[in-house]
Amino acid sequence: MRALPVSLLLLSLTGCSGRYHAPSAVQSGPKNPFKDTTSTVHKAAPRSAPLPAKLYKNPEELVGKPFRDLGEVYGSTCKVSLQDPPPNISAARRNMQIRAAAMKGNGVLLHQCQIVSAVAGCYQQAICQGTALSVSQ
């Protein structure tokens, strides 16, 4: 008794699918399917990362410039496996500058950069430390 309603349902579904015909599209020429000229959708502006803060290597570079200390920042790169390239001090320095810019700073006073071995999770790690600054121009 239960098989009858199930079979009727299946027959009705297959009957509907047999009547479907794909619409035929007539094209007058080559058309780019990804470009819709009738749409008013605007492209979103690309998301940009904050510009890295200016790097000051010596405190003497800040003499005569008013600035505010925003706190300590660091940057690092890690060699996770033996097959990875060695850690890069310039990349660690750039990460530090980006973190300072994220703190609304436009400068970083570099304290030190070094390569450290035997760090948890890394075979080698390049670390740079500095102070994020807001320098008035």
PDB file of C-alpha atoms in Angstrom:
ATOM      1  CA  MET A   1       0.000   0.000   0.000  1.00  0.00           C
ATOM      2  CA  ARG A   2       2.871   2.359   0.776  1.00  0.00           C
ATOM      3  CA  ALA A   3       4.560   1.616  -2.513  1.00  0.00           C
ATOM      4  CA  LEU A   4       1.687   3.066  -4.511  1.00  0.00           C
ATOM      5  CA  PRO A   5       2.027   6.706  -3.347  1.00  0.00           C
ATOM      6  CA  VAL A   6       5.806   6.547  -3.699  1.00  0.00           C
ATOM      7  CA  SER A   7       5.599   5.175  -7.247  1.00  0.00           C
ATOM      8  CA  LEU A   8       2.995   7.800  -8.215  1.00  0.00           C
ATOM      9  CA  LEU A   9       5.259  10.523  -6.877  1.00  0.00           C
ATOM     10  CA  LEU A  10       8.224   9.185  -8.865  1.00  0.00           C
ATOM     11  CA  LEU A  11       6.141   8.944 -12.048  1.00  0.00           C
ATOM     12  CA  SER A  12       4.888  12.498 -11.688  1.00  0.00           C
ATOM     13  CA  LEU A  13       8.403  13.815 -11.169  1.00  0.00           C
ATOM     14  CA  THR A  14       9.761  11.998 -14.197  1.00  0.00           C
ATOM     15  CA  GLY A  15       6.832  13.223 -16.271  1.00  0.00           C
ATOM     16  CA  CYS A  16       7.683  16.839 -15.415  1.00  0.00           C
ATOM     17  CA  SER A  17      11.320  16.406 -16.265  1.00  0.00           C
ATOM     18  CA  GLY A  18      10.419  14.971 -19.658  1.00  0.00           C
ATOM     19  CA  ARG A  19       8.569  18.158 -20.630  1.00  0.00           C
ATOM     20  CA  TYR A  20      11.442  20.521 -19.845  1.00  0.00           C
ATOM     21  CA  HIS A  21      13.203  22.014 -22.857  1.00  0.00           C
ATOM     22  CA  ALA A  22      16.242  24.220 -22.511  1.00  0.00           C
ATOM     23  CA  PRO A  23      15.699  27.677 -23.948  1.00  0.00           C
ATOM     24  CA  SER A  24      17.625  28.210 -27.130  1.00  0.00           C
ATOM     25  CA  ALA A  25      19.784  31.284 -27.036  1.00  0.00           C
ATOM     26  CA  VAL A  26      20.472  33.086 -30.268  1.00  0.00           C
ATOM     27  CA  GLN A  27      23.650  35.134 -30.174  1.00  0.00           C
ATOM     28  CA  SER A  28      24.524  37.727 -32.727  1.00  0.00           C
ATOM     29  CA  GLY A  29      28.250  37.596 -32.027  1.00  0.00           C
ATOM     30  CA  PRO A  30      30.821  36.620 -29.459  1.00  0.00           C
ATOM     31  CA  LYS A  31      29.807  37.767 -26.035  1.00  0.00           C
ATOM     32  CA  ASN A  32      31.720  37.710 -22.778  1.00  0.00           C
ATOM     33  CA  PRO A  33      29.522  35.776 -20.312  1.00  0.00           C
ATOM     34  CA  PHE A  34      31.295  37.354 -17.343  1.00  0.00           C
ATOM     35  CA  LYS A  35      30.738  40.969 -18.324  1.00  0.00           C
ATOM     36  CA  ASP A  36      27.293  42.347 -17.631  1.00  0.00           C
ATOM     37  CA  THR A  37      26.915  45.859 -19.014  1.00  0.00           C
ATOM     38  CA  THR A  38      23.376  46.302 -17.715  1.00  0.00           C
ATOM     39  CA  SER A  39      24.352  45.816 -14.095  1.00  0.00           C
ATOM     40  CA  THR A  40      24.879  48.832 -11.872  1.00  0.00           C
ATOM     41  CA  VAL A  41      26.993  46.962  -9.365  1.00  0.00           C
ATOM     42  CA  HIS A  42      30.148  48.876  -8.523  1.00  0.00           C
ATOM     43  CA  LYS A  43      33.431  47.169  -7.851  1.00  0.00           C
ATOM     44  CA  ALA A  44      34.584  47.325  -4.270  1.00  0.00           C
ATOM     45  CA  ALA A  45      37.760  49.245  -3.658  1.00  0.00           C
ATOM     46  CA  PRO A  46      40.685  46.916  -3.050  1.00  0.00           C
ATOM     47  CA  ARG A  47      41.541  46.531   0.598  1.00  0.00           C
ATOM     48  CA  SER A  48      44.888  47.990   1.289  1.00  0.00           C
ATOM     49  CA  ALA A  49      47.164  47.173   4.156  1.00  0.00           C
ATOM     50  CA  PRO A  50      48.411  50.077   6.226  1.00  0.00           C
ATOM     51  CA  LEU A  51      51.561  51.602   4.842  1.00  0.00           C
ATOM     52  CA  PRO A  52      54.570  50.534   6.858  1.00  0.00           C
ATOM     53  CA  ALA A  53      55.906  53.082   9.306  1.00  0.00           C
ATOM     54  CA  LYS A  54      59.207  54.823   8.605  1.00  0.00           C
ATOM     55  CA  LEU A  55      62.172  53.057  10.165  1.00  0.00           C
ATOM     56  CA  TYR A  56      64.519  55.098  12.371  1.00  0.00           C
ATOM     57  CA  LYS A  57      67.728  53.178  13.101  1.00  0.00           C
ATOM     58  CA  ASN A  58      69.334  55.832  15.338  1.00  0.00           C
ATOM     59  CA  PRO A  59      67.706  58.000  18.010  1.00  0.00           C
ATOM     60  CA  GLU A  60      69.672  60.958  16.586  1.00  0.00           C
ATOM     61  CA  GLU A  61      67.359  60.921  13.560  1.00  0.00           C
ATOM     62  CA  LEU A  62      64.523  62.026  15.850  1.00  0.00           C
ATOM     63  CA  VAL A  63      66.332  65.038  17.323  1.00  0.00           C
ATOM     64  CA  GLY A  64      64.250  68.165  16.781  1.00  0.00           C
ATOM     65  CA  LYS A  65      61.146  66.219  15.728  1.00  0.00           C
ATOM     66  CA  PRO A  66      58.230  66.111  18.160  1.00  0.00           C
ATOM     67  CA  PHE A  67      56.974  62.530  18.614  1.00  0.00           C
ATOM     68  CA  ARG A  68      54.836  60.424  20.896  1.00  0.00           C
ATOM     69  CA  ASP A  69      55.750  56.923  22.091  1.00  0.00           C
ATOM     70  CA  LEU A  70      52.959  54.441  21.234  1.00  0.00           C
ATOM     71  CA  GLY A  71      54.523  51.340  22.772  1.00  0.00           C
ATOM     72  CA  GLU A  72      56.819  48.479  21.943  1.00  0.00           C
ATOM     73  CA  VAL A  73      56.410  46.531  18.703  1.00  0.00           C
ATOM     74  CA  TYR A  74      58.081  43.454  17.298  1.00  0.00           C
ATOM     75  CA  GLY A  75      58.207  41.564  14.048  1.00  0.00           C
ATOM     76  CA  SER A  76      59.320  38.040  13.331  1.00  0.00           C
ATOM     77  CA  THR A  77      59.743  35.385  10.678  1.00  0.00           C
ATOM     78  CA  CYS A  78      60.084  31.699  11.403  1.00  0.00           C
ATOM     79  CA  LYS A  79      61.736  28.700   9.770  1.00  0.00           C
ATOM     80  CA  VAL A  80      59.181  26.017  10.669  1.00  0.00           C
ATOM     81  CA  SER A  81      60.746  23.009   8.961  1.00  0.00           C
ATOM     82  CA  LEU A  82      64.194  22.113   7.728  1.00  0.00           C
ATOM     83  CA  GLN A  83      63.045  22.560   4.106  1.00  0.00           C
ATOM     84  CA  ASP A  84      61.949  26.185   4.666  1.00  0.00           C
ATOM     85  CA  PRO A  85      64.266  29.037   3.688  1.00  0.00           C
ATOM     86  CA  PRO A  86      66.209  30.665   6.519  1.00  0.00           C
ATOM     87  CA  PRO A  87      64.448  33.433   8.456  1.00  0.00           C
ATOM     88  CA  ASN A  88      64.789  36.872   6.940  1.00  0.00           C
ATOM     89  CA  ILE A  89      65.674  39.883   9.097  1.00  0.00           C
ATOM     90  CA  SER A  90      64.358  42.362   6.524  1.00  0.00           C
ATOM     91  CA  ALA A  91      60.966  40.593   6.516  1.00  0.00           C
ATOM     92  CA  ALA A  92      60.898  40.667  10.324  1.00  0.00           C
ATOM     93  CA  ARG A  93      61.704  44.397  10.213  1.00  0.00           C
ATOM     94  CA  ARG A  94      58.885  44.988   7.717  1.00  0.00           C
ATOM     95  CA  ASN A  95      56.421  43.053   9.929  1.00  0.00           C
ATOM     96  CA  MET A  96      57.437  45.315  12.814  1.00  0.00           C
ATOM     97  CA  GLN A  97      56.812  48.422  10.689  1.00  0.00           C
ATOM     98  CA  ILE A  98      53.368  47.133   9.654  1.00  0.00           C
ATOM     99  CA  ARG A  99      52.435  46.502  13.298  1.00  0.00           C
ATOM    100  CA  ALA A 100      53.497  50.022  14.199  1.00  0.00           C
ATOM    101  CA  ALA A 101      51.302  51.401  11.407  1.00  0.00           C
ATOM    102  CA  ALA A 102      48.396  49.322  12.727  1.00  0.00           C
ATOM    103  CA  MET A 103      48.877  51.122  16.063  1.00  0.00           C
ATOM    104  CA  LYS A 104      48.399  54.428  14.155  1.00  0.00           C
ATOM    105  CA  GLY A 105      52.128  55.093  14.221  1.00  0.00           C
ATOM    106  CA  ASN A 106      54.084  56.566  11.346  1.00  0.00           C
ATOM    107  CA  GLY A 107      57.561  55.684  12.629  1.00  0.00           C
ATOM    108  CA  VAL A 108      59.512  52.946  14.394  1.00  0.00           C
ATOM    109  CA  LEU A 109      62.708  53.352  16.380  1.00  0.00           C
ATOM    110  CA  LEU A 110      64.620  50.105  15.881  1.00  0.00           C
ATOM    111  CA  HIS A 111      66.156  48.619  19.031  1.00  0.00           C
ATOM    112  CA  GLN A 112      67.579  45.333  17.759  1.00  0.00           C
ATOM    113  CA  CYS A 113      67.226  42.492  15.280  1.00  0.00           C
ATOM    114  CA  GLN A 114      68.596  39.015  15.799  1.00  0.00           C
ATOM    115  CA  ILE A 115      68.273  35.408  14.670  1.00  0.00           C
ATOM    116  CA  VAL A 116      67.408  32.998  17.472  1.00  0.00           C
ATOM    117  CA  SER A 117      67.637  29.194  17.432  1.00  0.00           C
ATOM    118  CA  ALA A 118      65.733  26.607  19.476  1.00  0.00           C
ATOM    119  CA  VAL A 119      62.461  28.527  19.678  1.00  0.00           C
ATOM    120  CA  ALA A 120      59.281  26.516  20.322  1.00  0.00           C
ATOM    121  CA  GLY A 121      57.672  25.759  16.955  1.00  0.00           C
ATOM    122  CA  CYS A 122      60.611  27.138  14.932  1.00  0.00           C
ATOM    123  CA  TYR A 123      64.023  25.847  14.005  1.00  0.00           C
ATOM    124  CA  GLN A 124      65.222  29.429  13.629  1.00  0.00           C
ATOM    125  CA  GLN A 125      63.455  32.743  14.089  1.00  0.00           C
ATOM    126  CA  ALA A 126      64.365  36.300  13.084  1.00  0.00           C
ATOM    127  CA  ILE A 127      63.061  38.834  15.617  1.00  0.00           C
ATOM    128  CA  CYS A 128      63.133  42.633  15.481  1.00  0.00           C
ATOM    129  CA  GLN A 129      62.118  44.875  18.391  1.00  0.00           C
ATOM    130  CA  GLY A 130      61.408  48.573  18.377  1.00  0.00           C
ATOM    131  CA  THR A 131      59.211  51.382  19.612  1.00  0.00           C
ATOM    132  CA  ALA A 132      56.186  52.583  17.638  1.00  0.00           C
ATOM    133  CA  LEU A 133      56.131  56.358  17.296  1.00  0.00           C
ATOM    134  CA  SER A 134      53.760  59.041  16.134  1.00  0.00           C
ATOM    135  CA  VAL A 135      56.117  61.621  14.652  1.00  0.00           C
ATOM    136  CA  SER A 136      54.771  65.099  13.896  1.00  0.00           C
ATOM    137  CA  GLN A 137      55.918  66.355  10.517  1.00  0.00           C
TER     138      GLN A 137
END
